[in-house]
Each structure stands twice: as structure tokens, then as C-alpha cells.
Amino acid sequence: MGNSGKEADASLGYLTRKDTEVKLPRPTRVKNKTPAPIQITAEQILREARERQEAEIRPPKQKITDTGELADYRLRKRKEYEDLIRRVRWNISVWVKYAQWEESQKDFSRARSVWERALEVDYRNHTLWLKYADFEMKNKFVNHARNVWDRAVSLLPRVDQLWYKYIHMEEILGNVAGARQIFERWMNWMPDQQGWLSFIKFELRYNEIERARGIYERFVECHPKVTAWIRFAKFEMKNGDIARARNVYERAVEKLAEDEEAENLFVAFAEFEERCKETERARCIYKFALDHIPKGSAENLYRKFVAFEKQYGDKEGIEDAIVSKRRFQYEDEVRKNPLNYDAWFDYVRLEESVGDKNRVREVYERAIANEPPAPEKRYWQRYIYLWINYALYEELDAEDAERTRAVYRLCLQQIPHEKFSFAKIWLLAAQFEIRHLNLKGARQILGNAIGKAPKDKIFKKYIEIELQLGNMDRCRKLYEKYLEWSPQNCYAWSKFAELERSLGETERARAIFELAIAQPALDMPELLWKAYVDFEISEKQIDRTRQLYERLLDRTKHLKVWISYAKFEASTMGNDDDDSEEVTISEDQKKLCIQNARSVFEKALNYFRTSAPELKEERAMLLEEWLNMESNFGELGNVALVQPKLPKKLKRRRPINSEDGLSGMEDYVDYVFPEENNAPNLKILEAAYKWKKQRLSSSDE
């Protein structure tokens, strides 16, 4: 009994540990591993678990029976909210909940106080103003709500929602004059079009036509755009005042005839005259517009004009006369200068709008017959688009696949690939074949492209196609060809390695990276090294990554490399080549990791101090990075290690040397490091170092 008394634990109801121990059954070894006749699905297991789940234990509801308990409850809740606000003062949702709770207690003055305190924290949060005003309106404190809205729109005049809500409240209260006054205040801020239109709709709701007209006048002054003028004219038309509507259109044409959206204005004006049965006026407007708007931006206008003439003109002659007139102009232009490809484009577009396939093909054939005078790419850049448009016309409009194929074939034969080529043509031809399910033809075209005129775009697209088809061996061969053609292309090396890694071929990816960095010349080596480092980090090869950084530092001592190396050491957190997903990091490992990062910074600092003393700015940036890292380490960091090494910034002046001689002085920031203050002869040493460097370079020459 004595022993059991000693072992008994009061927290366990004076039971021994042995009594409360959960005894689990021993796991049985399954000898017969054949599938059971009745299979149980995961869904059944989950359903049974849910059915057998016990009801959630909830705390009992508190019932307040007298005023004393209510006062205690309120005091406790207020203390909770105040403590919460002290901790997260910036969290607006806490303030909102606090104010809403006070409102639920019918203590409106306290709720108002909470809202005001919240606004002191963040008065730029328009949601806060909306909720505050909503509180006042909900509890029928109209004057208080007005006060809140007035302050809100004064402080945040660019938040349209505040104005809308304020006006809506006044309108609900029947204070139309007040709502109009608020609109006027808002219009002084020149809001967007929607704000003006809301004001106009407001006036129209109360049949204030003259007021609405006045607002439209101010609206088109504030937003002199085509859409605004068209709205104004439609408003006048709706009110049956045709003369005013025409006057609006005429004023708009005077002001916006050169605007980029003038086409829409002319179309709307002509349609207005058409509705008024003024067909001659509408025809004059169309003609005026076609003469003044650039050809490239008048497609819709031209189409509308043709439709108009079909409806109101002589069916046999009018349409043909208009087309013939334009055709004559284009014929004149291309006769004067057959190499004016813009004129050919406009001519082709005219014929396409008419829809005669034979004429369109004839114009295209005449256009592509005018080959540029010299085999230089700059002369061919516009010309090649005639071929592209021809092929697209045959494919999309004429829907003739064989003719499209013939166009692409002739185009590729005509381009002098030994001097220059166009990747766009090769790719368009290949994509056409793919759309017609001719994969062999597409591969043949892209293979010819790589053989005759290899380009980055062609390789990338070909690889993308093969990748989508899942032909990894072809992708590998293409990457090999790509790198044979352009061994200095870091993008190709990186993508090749990325492909191998995506296939789980880690060693192949690593070998590709090794080959890449061994190349004598690279276009963007920093990206390649970064990709290699990221690859090793993603594979959790910490030692390899460290060696990689050391090899990189043998090649370049750039500041970013040092900083990246240090950050890497800081981020390893002692997880060296560990494949486990969750690793508990000890304090010693963290310290070791920090020590490694510090040693990198020390090496970098030593290099900048001894081997590159002229790079003072880089050295200062290195120290700032080190200081930031130490502060980010928290308790393990030691800012005192870095602070004594930080330089002083001095503003100095130096002469500007130009070709003509001394041309003035310029200000620059100089950095003075602590050791420079302790070394009075540092300038002599620096001069000696420069002299030695010059002598070494001259001896090398």
C-alpha cells in the first residue's frame, strides 16, 4: 500500500501511471496477402468515421439575469477588446468588431468613440468610413451620418463610393436640394465619366431637363471624348430636339475631327442623319469622314458607308462607283511607285472588302511580284507581310489549304536564306501544317528551317511542339542542335537542364550545367550560374552548392555573388544533404550556419579591402547587407560585429575631365572606412598600389 501511495498521482485521481496506461494490441503479421473478397473503399472508411464521430463539446450558453452581471460582462468584453487593440492597433477588423459590439449593447456614444479612434489609426480606409456612416444611418442618427459623410468626402474625394452613398442617403431622406449640392461639390473634383452620368440621371429622375443639359455641357468640357459627345447628342435626340442634337454633333466634329476615335463620331453622326431621313446629309458626312480619316483606321466607317449606299443608293452603280474611285487612286499610287508596299496593303484591303476572290488573288500576285531591289533584310521587312497576308487570306477567307501551302512554299523559295531569313514565315508555315494535322509536314518545314537558317525562335517553337507531343528524345536532339549552333546561349543550356530535371534525370541535368559553364564564351553567364545554383539548392545538395559558389568566386568577385553566397549559407539552417521533409534544427546548427555566413562576409570584406580598395561603394553595400542579416538573425545575430566596420559618408567635389579639358566640378559621395582614419599614409599607399597596377599592365603588354 505504501508503494502504491507513492506512485499515485493526484492529477490522475490518485491512480498509478500503470492504471492509466493505454495498452495497444500487438500488430499482427499478415501472412495471406491475397485480396479480400469484400473490398472496403476509402470513402466507406471516412463515412463510418464521420458517423461514429462524437458531438462537438461546446461551452454552455451564459444567461445574464441582473444588471450587476450585465455590467461585469460588459466590463470584461471591453477589457478584452481594449487589450486586443493594444496588441494589434493596425488591424481594422478588430476596431469594427468592437464598435459593432458597443452598438449591439445600445451604447451608441461609446460605439461612436470607437469609430473615431479607429479613424485616427487609418483615416484613408474608405471601408471604415462606410461602416461608420452605415452605423449612424441604421440607428437613425441622420445629422451624425451627414457629419461622417461630409468628413469622408472631404478627406477622400477620389473615392466615388463615398459620394454615391452620401447622395443616396440624402435622396432617400427626400433632400433633393442637398443631394444636388453634394453632386456639385463632387463635380468640382472632375470625376470620371460615370460620376457625371450619375448626376445627369439624378436630374432626369426629377424631370430637370434644363439642368441635365447644363451638366452635359460641363461634362463634355471636362471629358472631351467622342463617347461623351455622342451621349450628349443622344440625350437631345431622346428629348425630340433634332436641331440641338445636330448642333452637338457639329460642335463635336469641329473639336474632335483629328481624334483617334473620330471614326465612331462620324458613324454616329451619319446614323443620326439617316434616322432623320436626311440621306444626302448622311452621304456628305461619310464622304467627309473618308477624306479626313487615315485609311488604316477607317475600316468600320467604310463598311458602314457601303451598307448605307446599298440601302439608299442606286444598287447597280453606287457601290461599284465608290470602289472604282478608290481602286483608281490605289492603281495610280502603285503605278508611280511599285515598291510602295503600304499602298499595296490598302489596295488588297479594298478588294477584300468587296469580296471578289479572283480580284483579290490578282492584286496579291501583282504585289508579291515586286521583289525588293537589294537582298537586305530592312528592304524585305514590309514586303514579307504581303506573303503572310496572302497565305492567311487563302487559309481563312478563301479556305483553300492547297493554295495556302503553295503560297508558303513559294515564299520560302524566294527568300535568300544564305543572307537572311524570317523565322515568322517558317513558324507560320509549320503551324498551318499542324492545324491541318500534317505533323510530318510541320517537322519537315522546321527541320529545313534549322538546316538553312537556324534562329532562336525556330528552335524554341520546335522544341515546344515536340514537348507538347511528349517526344523527349526529339527534344534532346533539338537541344543538342540548338547548342551546336549557339553554344554561348545560356537560355538554351538552362532550358535543356530544366527539361532533364523535369524528367528526373538529375545527373544528366548536372552534366549539362557543367558543360555550359565550361564554355569559353557565354551571353549571360550570371543567369546560367544562378540556374545551376538554384538547381543544386532544390536538390538539397548543400556541399555541391558551396563548391559551386567557390568556383564562381574563382571566376568573378562581384558583390552580388558574395551576397548571394552569404544568404545561401544563412538559409541552409544546418540542413546539410538531408532528404527528410521536417528537420528540427538545433541551436548549435543555427550558430554554425550563421558562422558560415559571417565567414563569407569576412572573406568578401577582406577581398574588397586588399585587392579592390577603389570599390568603396560595393564595400559599403556589402557591410549594409551584413548588418541587415545580423539584425534578421534575432537573438543569435551580433550587430556589434559589423557596426565598427561601417564607413562614414562624405560629400566631396571633383573635377570633370572632358575632351576639351577641365569643364567644371561635380559632387560625389565618398566613403571613409575606420581603418582609413587610423592610417594617415593611406593615400600614399593607394597611389603606390595604382602605380604597381599600371606597371604590371604595361609589362603584360
XYZ file of C-alpha atoms in Angstrom, residues 90-599:
510
model
C -3.383 48.448 -37.010
C -5.972 45.665 -37.533
C -9.135 47.477 -38.638
C -11.378 44.404 -38.313
C -10.798 44.433 -34.523
C -11.979 48.069 -34.323
C -15.053 47.240 -36.419
C -15.988 44.292 -34.194
C -15.503 46.442 -31.078
C -17.735 49.215 -32.436
C -20.394 46.750 -33.575
C -20.395 45.119 -30.152
C -20.915 48.507 -28.477
C -23.731 49.125 -30.942
C -25.296 45.781 -30.027
C -25.224 46.934 -26.375
C -27.123 50.098 -27.441
C -24.284 52.238 -26.096
C -24.107 54.498 -29.155
C -21.828 57.146 -27.687
C -19.210 54.503 -26.860
C -19.590 52.934 -30.324
C -19.121 56.374 -31.880
C -16.000 56.859 -29.762
C -14.584 53.539 -31.020
C -15.252 54.514 -34.640
C -13.497 57.857 -34.119
C -10.490 56.143 -32.534
C -10.353 53.731 -35.471
C -10.330 56.632 -37.908
C -7.362 58.121 -36.073
C -5.485 54.900 -36.846
C -6.300 54.779 -40.571
C -8.499 57.533 -41.945
C -7.578 56.594 -45.540
C -9.520 53.319 -45.268
C -12.780 54.145 -47.053
C -14.404 50.889 -45.809
C -14.131 52.253 -42.274
C -15.980 55.428 -43.246
C -18.695 53.383 -44.982
C -19.271 51.196 -41.920
C -19.234 54.221 -39.584
C -21.830 56.068 -41.659
C -23.878 52.891 -42.016
C -23.929 52.607 -38.209
C -25.252 56.162 -37.867
C -27.859 55.665 -40.599
C -29.016 52.306 -39.256
C -29.678 53.826 -35.843
C -31.386 56.890 -37.404
C -28.776 59.459 -36.341
C -29.187 61.425 -39.568
C -27.201 64.513 -38.614
C -24.370 62.371 -37.276
C -24.384 60.399 -40.543
C -24.260 63.654 -42.523
C -21.298 64.755 -40.448
C -19.495 61.438 -41.124
C -20.179 61.548 -44.876
C -19.085 65.172 -45.065
C -15.775 64.417 -43.382
C -15.283 61.304 -45.517
C -15.735 63.064 -48.874
C -13.558 65.963 -47.700
C -10.688 63.635 -46.772
C -11.128 61.080 -49.578
C -12.649 62.972 -52.525
C -11.357 60.436 -55.082
C -13.319 57.511 -53.630
C -16.520 57.514 -55.683
C -18.356 55.077 -53.427
C -18.423 57.628 -50.573
C -20.069 60.228 -52.805
C -22.618 57.713 -54.135
C -23.611 56.584 -50.631
C -23.842 60.164 -49.323
C -26.084 61.200 -52.237
C -28.184 58.041 -51.898
C -28.842 58.804 -48.216
C -29.940 62.376 -48.960
C -32.159 61.153 -51.799
C -33.830 58.555 -49.550
C -34.495 61.311 -46.983
C -36.124 63.370 -49.744
C -33.490 66.102 -49.537
C -33.139 66.614 -53.310
C -31.565 70.050 -52.963
C -28.978 68.639 -50.550
C -28.192 65.760 -52.912
C -27.778 68.232 -55.791
C -25.437 70.326 -53.672
C -23.331 67.219 -52.913
C -23.210 66.370 -56.623
C -21.988 69.907 -57.352
C -19.234 69.522 -54.752
C -18.247 66.216 -56.354
C -18.185 67.665 -59.882
C -15.648 70.284 -58.728
C -13.207 67.369 -58.363
C -13.748 66.416 -62.043
C -14.579 62.727 -61.513
C -14.683 60.073 -64.235
C -17.498 59.777 -66.778
C -19.656 57.578 -64.542
C -19.874 60.304 -61.895
C -21.137 62.872 -64.408
C -23.631 60.386 -65.847
C -24.962 59.662 -62.350
C -25.547 63.405 -61.827
C -27.393 63.590 -65.168
C -29.564 60.568 -64.325
C -30.342 62.150 -60.942
C -31.633 65.323 -62.619
C -33.605 63.337 -65.177
C -35.331 61.391 -62.391
C -36.833 64.703 -61.249
C -37.551 65.857 -64.863
C -34.982 68.665 -64.669
C -34.168 68.642 -68.414
C -32.503 72.069 -68.496
C -30.313 71.254 -65.535
C -29.314 67.954 -67.192
C -28.445 69.849 -70.400
C -26.242 72.222 -68.434
C -24.491 69.280 -66.780
C -23.899 67.687 -70.205
C -22.240 70.920 -71.352
C -19.877 70.798 -68.372
C -19.382 67.050 -68.895
C -18.111 67.417 -72.493
C -15.785 70.210 -71.361
C -14.361 68.037 -68.576
C -14.158 64.870 -70.741
C -13.802 65.999 -74.370
C -14.092 62.484 -75.759
C -16.143 61.049 -78.595
C -18.292 58.892 -76.298
C -19.231 61.930 -74.183
C -20.361 63.972 -77.195
C -22.350 61.024 -78.595
C -24.152 60.623 -75.250
C -24.962 64.348 -75.253
C -26.387 64.153 -78.795
C -28.446 61.048 -77.977
C -29.849 62.859 -74.929
C -31.043 65.727 -77.155
C -32.428 63.248 -79.690
C -34.322 61.412 -76.948
C -35.933 64.688 -75.910
C -37.059 65.246 -79.515
C -34.854 68.285 -80.175
C -33.258 67.380 -83.534
C -31.754 70.827 -84.129
C -29.937 70.757 -80.772
C -28.718 67.196 -81.408
C -27.334 68.200 -84.838
C -25.671 71.219 -83.257
C -23.997 68.947 -80.680
C -22.657 66.662 -83.427
C -21.368 69.623 -85.447
C -19.547 71.056 -82.425
C -18.072 67.618 -81.726
C -16.800 67.306 -85.321
C -15.173 70.764 -85.079
C -13.319 69.794 -81.909
C -12.573 66.089 -82.475
C -12.153 65.685 -86.245
C -8.490 64.684 -85.729
C -9.125 62.450 -82.712
C -8.171 58.770 -82.887
C -11.812 57.800 -82.144
C -13.228 60.234 -84.707
C -14.451 57.303 -86.819
C -17.102 56.425 -84.181
C -18.208 60.073 -84.076
C -18.719 60.268 -87.844
C -20.581 56.942 -87.892
C -22.905 58.101 -85.091
C -23.478 61.472 -86.828
C -24.277 59.777 -90.151
C -26.626 57.271 -88.499
C -28.382 60.179 -86.750
C -28.964 61.910 -90.092
C -30.103 58.597 -91.541
C -32.748 58.252 -88.801
C -33.879 61.817 -89.556
C -34.372 60.775 -93.230
C -31.595 63.191 -94.298
C -29.805 60.768 -96.634
C -27.887 63.469 -98.502
C -26.529 64.888 -95.262
C -25.504 61.387 -94.173
C -23.746 60.769 -97.533
C -21.829 64.062 -97.199
C -20.749 63.126 -93.657
C -19.466 59.736 -94.834
C -17.516 61.294 -97.694
C -16.053 63.990 -95.478
C -15.002 61.323 -92.966
C -13.396 59.091 -95.627
C -11.366 62.056 -96.886
C -10.138 63.122 -93.450
C -9.601 59.871 -91.530
C -6.421 57.823 -92.245
C -7.047 54.746 -94.377
C -5.857 52.313 -91.734
C -8.422 53.407 -89.140
C -11.477 53.821 -91.396
C -12.453 50.181 -91.917
C -15.679 50.356 -89.914
C -16.576 53.699 -91.494
C -16.040 52.329 -94.986
C -18.161 49.275 -94.210
C -20.973 51.460 -92.863
C -20.776 53.697 -95.945
C -21.063 50.697 -98.284
C -24.074 49.429 -96.312
C -25.625 52.909 -96.429
C -25.187 53.160 -100.208
C -26.634 49.685 -100.660
C -29.721 50.769 -98.748
C -30.267 54.276 -100.145
C -28.203 54.484 -103.378
C -28.507 53.037 -106.853
C -27.794 49.353 -106.332
C -26.070 48.808 -109.698
C -23.841 51.830 -109.864
C -23.221 53.446 -106.475
C -21.251 50.685 -104.778
C -19.156 49.968 -107.855
C -18.532 53.688 -108.371
C -17.213 54.110 -104.825
C -14.982 51.051 -105.100
C -13.785 52.060 -108.559
C -12.851 55.510 -107.313
C -10.738 54.066 -104.516
C -9.358 51.424 -106.865
C -8.268 54.140 -109.304
C -6.444 56.004 -106.537
C -4.576 52.886 -105.463
C -3.726 51.956 -109.065
C -2.266 55.415 -109.518
C -0.181 55.073 -106.331
C 1.244 51.633 -107.185
C 1.979 52.691 -110.754
C 4.049 55.641 -109.534
C 5.935 53.520 -107.005
C 5.544 49.718 -107.317
C 7.665 49.251 -104.160
C 5.226 51.250 -102.004
C 4.040 48.230 -100.031
C 1.673 50.305 -97.837
C -0.296 51.215 -100.967
C -0.459 47.536 -101.935
C -1.766 46.659 -98.457
C -4.520 49.288 -98.767
C -5.388 48.119 -102.274
C -5.651 44.497 -101.135
C -7.798 45.511 -98.181
C -10.141 47.361 -100.562
C -10.529 44.270 -102.760
C -11.029 42.014 -99.727
C -13.869 44.260 -98.533
C -15.576 43.859 -101.929
C -15.196 40.062 -101.638
C -14.214 39.109 -105.228
C -11.703 36.258 -104.694
C -10.236 36.390 -108.203
C -9.536 40.132 -107.987
C -8.003 39.723 -104.503
C -5.684 36.990 -105.763
C -4.742 39.065 -108.808
C -3.754 42.041 -106.629
C -1.769 39.804 -104.267
C 0.095 38.210 -107.205
C 0.952 41.632 -108.650
C 2.085 42.856 -105.228
C 4.416 39.934 -104.456
C 5.930 40.198 -107.943
C 7.588 43.489 -106.825
C 10.597 41.998 -105.055
C 12.792 44.450 -103.092
C 15.758 45.869 -105.052
C 18.531 44.571 -102.777
C 18.936 41.365 -100.709
C 18.999 43.261 -97.402
C 16.622 42.452 -94.593
C 15.481 46.039 -93.974
C 14.045 46.214 -97.518
C 12.242 42.892 -97.118
C 10.562 43.502 -93.761
C 7.415 45.128 -95.211
C 7.429 43.002 -98.370
C 7.309 39.716 -96.435
C 3.987 40.728 -94.848
C 2.403 40.673 -98.318
C 3.188 36.940 -98.437
C 1.911 36.442 -94.870
C -1.361 38.259 -95.605
C -1.745 36.327 -98.866
C -1.321 32.978 -97.075
C -3.717 33.970 -94.258
C -6.290 35.153 -96.803
C -6.128 31.828 -98.652
C -6.423 29.892 -95.399
C -9.066 31.881 -93.501
C -11.180 33.678 -96.120
C -10.816 31.533 -99.248
C -10.423 28.317 -97.159
C -8.145 26.774 -99.781
C -5.497 24.675 -97.980
C -3.580 23.666 -101.134
C -3.178 27.247 -102.347
C -2.082 28.289 -98.839
C 0.568 25.549 -98.847
C 1.735 26.688 -102.304
C 1.998 30.329 -101.128
C 4.160 29.363 -98.153
C 6.334 27.126 -100.353
C 6.925 29.882 -102.951
C 7.657 32.431 -100.255
C 10.283 30.198 -98.606
C 11.877 29.556 -102.010
C 12.082 33.282 -102.772
C 13.805 34.378 -99.527
C 17.648 34.357 -99.856
C 18.256 32.246 -96.716
C 22.053 32.328 -97.103
C 21.968 36.093 -96.390
C 18.996 36.446 -94.051
C 15.743 34.737 -93.172
C 12.427 35.287 -91.383
C 11.586 32.956 -88.506
C 7.964 34.155 -88.662
C 7.412 32.608 -92.124
C 8.882 29.234 -91.131
C 6.754 29.137 -87.969
C 3.549 30.210 -89.733
C 4.066 27.518 -92.378
C 4.677 24.850 -89.701
C 1.671 25.972 -87.628
C -0.516 25.841 -90.747
C 0.522 22.199 -91.285
C -0.198 21.387 -87.629
C -3.669 22.945 -87.906
C -4.307 20.625 -90.838
C -2.991 17.648 -88.808
C 0.052 17.212 -91.061
C 2.651 16.686 -88.335
C 5.188 15.174 -90.725
C 4.988 18.237 -92.984
C 5.413 20.596 -89.993
C 8.504 18.677 -88.836
C 9.923 18.781 -92.347
C 9.456 22.555 -92.552
C 11.041 23.161 -89.142
C 13.890 20.754 -89.982
C 14.569 22.698 -93.194
C 14.480 25.929 -91.201
C 17.109 24.634 -88.775
C 19.232 23.399 -91.678
C 19.008 26.539 -93.833
C 18.501 29.438 -91.414
C 18.658 28.441 -87.729
C 17.159 31.002 -85.368
C 16.302 31.119 -81.678
C 12.554 31.414 -82.318
C 12.537 28.364 -84.595
C 14.387 26.179 -82.100
C 12.144 27.309 -79.231
C 8.905 26.683 -81.141
C 10.057 23.314 -82.494
C 11.079 22.181 -79.005
C 7.757 23.448 -77.602
C 5.804 21.419 -80.201
C 7.782 18.228 -79.518
C 7.452 18.776 -75.770
C 3.663 19.042 -76.068
C 3.674 15.816 -78.071
C 5.820 14.138 -75.388
C 8.737 13.254 -77.701
C 11.560 13.697 -75.203
C 14.241 12.101 -77.397
C 13.446 14.556 -80.172
C 13.602 17.410 -77.637
C 17.065 16.252 -76.569
C 18.272 16.094 -80.167
C 16.862 19.547 -80.861
C 18.573 20.996 -77.807
C 21.839 19.407 -78.952
C 21.420 21.008 -82.403
C 20.488 24.293 -80.752
C 23.634 24.260 -78.621
C 25.828 23.205 -81.537
C 24.567 26.247 -83.412
C 24.708 28.627 -80.442
C 26.960 27.253 -77.654
C 27.040 30.641 -75.932
C 23.246 30.723 -75.432
C 22.634 30.485 -71.675
C 18.851 30.287 -72.168
C 19.237 27.083 -74.208
C 21.583 25.485 -71.649
C 19.235 26.363 -68.774
C 16.130 25.049 -70.570
C 17.923 21.828 -71.558
C 18.932 21.204 -67.956
C 15.405 22.098 -66.795
C 13.986 19.508 -69.219
C 16.305 16.797 -67.878
C 15.445 17.700 -64.319
C 11.718 17.556 -65.066
C 12.291 14.028 -66.348
C 14.077 13.084 -63.100
C 17.487 12.873 -64.827
C 19.400 14.777 -62.145
C 22.851 13.609 -63.204
C 22.199 14.485 -66.850
C 20.988 17.955 -65.810
C 24.122 18.433 -63.691
C 26.344 17.303 -66.570
C 24.624 19.812 -68.879
C 25.250 22.609 -66.411
C 28.908 21.582 -66.125
C 29.268 21.631 -69.914
C 27.579 25.026 -70.033
C 29.833 26.742 -67.516
C 32.874 25.234 -69.219
C 32.075 27.145 -72.442
C 34.696 29.793 -73.322
C 32.058 32.445 -74.104
C 28.500 32.890 -72.768
C 25.969 35.633 -73.475
C 24.519 35.801 -69.939
C 26.716 33.732 -67.604
C 25.128 35.193 -64.451
C 21.754 33.650 -65.336
C 23.360 30.284 -66.058
C 25.260 30.203 -62.773
C 22.136 31.269 -60.895
C 20.152 28.469 -62.562
C 22.881 25.945 -61.635
C 22.968 27.154 -58.026
C 19.161 27.060 -57.768
C 19.183 23.552 -59.221
C 21.665 22.287 -56.594
C 19.730 24.023 -53.807
C 16.469 22.457 -54.995
C 18.208 19.062 -54.957
C 19.330 19.848 -51.347
C 22.984 19.376 -52.333
C 24.417 21.867 -49.869
C 28.056 20.827 -50.246
C 27.825 20.909 -54.032
C 26.227 24.347 -53.890
C 29.014 25.579 -51.635
C 31.639 24.238 -54.033
C 29.788 25.868 -56.901
C 29.907 29.246 -55.186
C 33.631 28.808 -54.562
C 34.180 28.021 -58.260
C 32.139 31.057 -59.214
C 34.220 33.243 -56.904
C 37.346 31.972 -58.630
C 35.959 33.483 -61.833
C 34.381 36.676 -60.541
C 34.435 38.563 -57.286
C 31.264 40.532 -57.987
C 29.426 41.955 -54.983
C 26.165 40.134 -55.833
C 27.981 36.784 -55.819
C 29.341 37.388 -52.318
C 25.931 38.494 -51.011
C 24.167 35.540 -52.656
C 26.743 33.148 -51.166
C 26.255 34.602 -47.692
C 22.471 34.448 -47.960
C 22.731 30.836 -49.059
C 24.863 29.983 -46.012
C 22.351 31.755 -43.795
C 19.426 29.898 -45.345
C 20.875 26.363 -45.052
C 19.979 26.286 -41.325
C 22.208 23.254 -40.838
C 20.081 21.057 -43.153
C 23.071 19.550 -44.969
C 22.123 16.952 -47.596
C 19.123 15.846 -45.591
C 16.238 14.474 -47.600
C 13.726 14.455 -44.763
C 10.920 16.949 -45.064
C 10.797 18.133 -41.468
C 14.061 18.650 -39.658
C 14.369 20.022 -36.153
C 17.303 22.423 -36.181
C 19.344 22.696 -33.015
C 20.790 25.908 -31.635
C 24.333 24.770 -32.449
C 23.421 24.132 -36.071
C 21.922 27.588 -36.351
C 25.068 29.100 -34.879
C 27.227 27.130 -37.309
C 25.085 28.335 -40.183
C 25.411 31.965 -39.029
C 29.149 31.499 -38.574
C 29.454 30.250 -42.175
C 27.592 33.307 -43.447
C 29.860 35.559 -41.379
C 32.969 33.885 -42.740
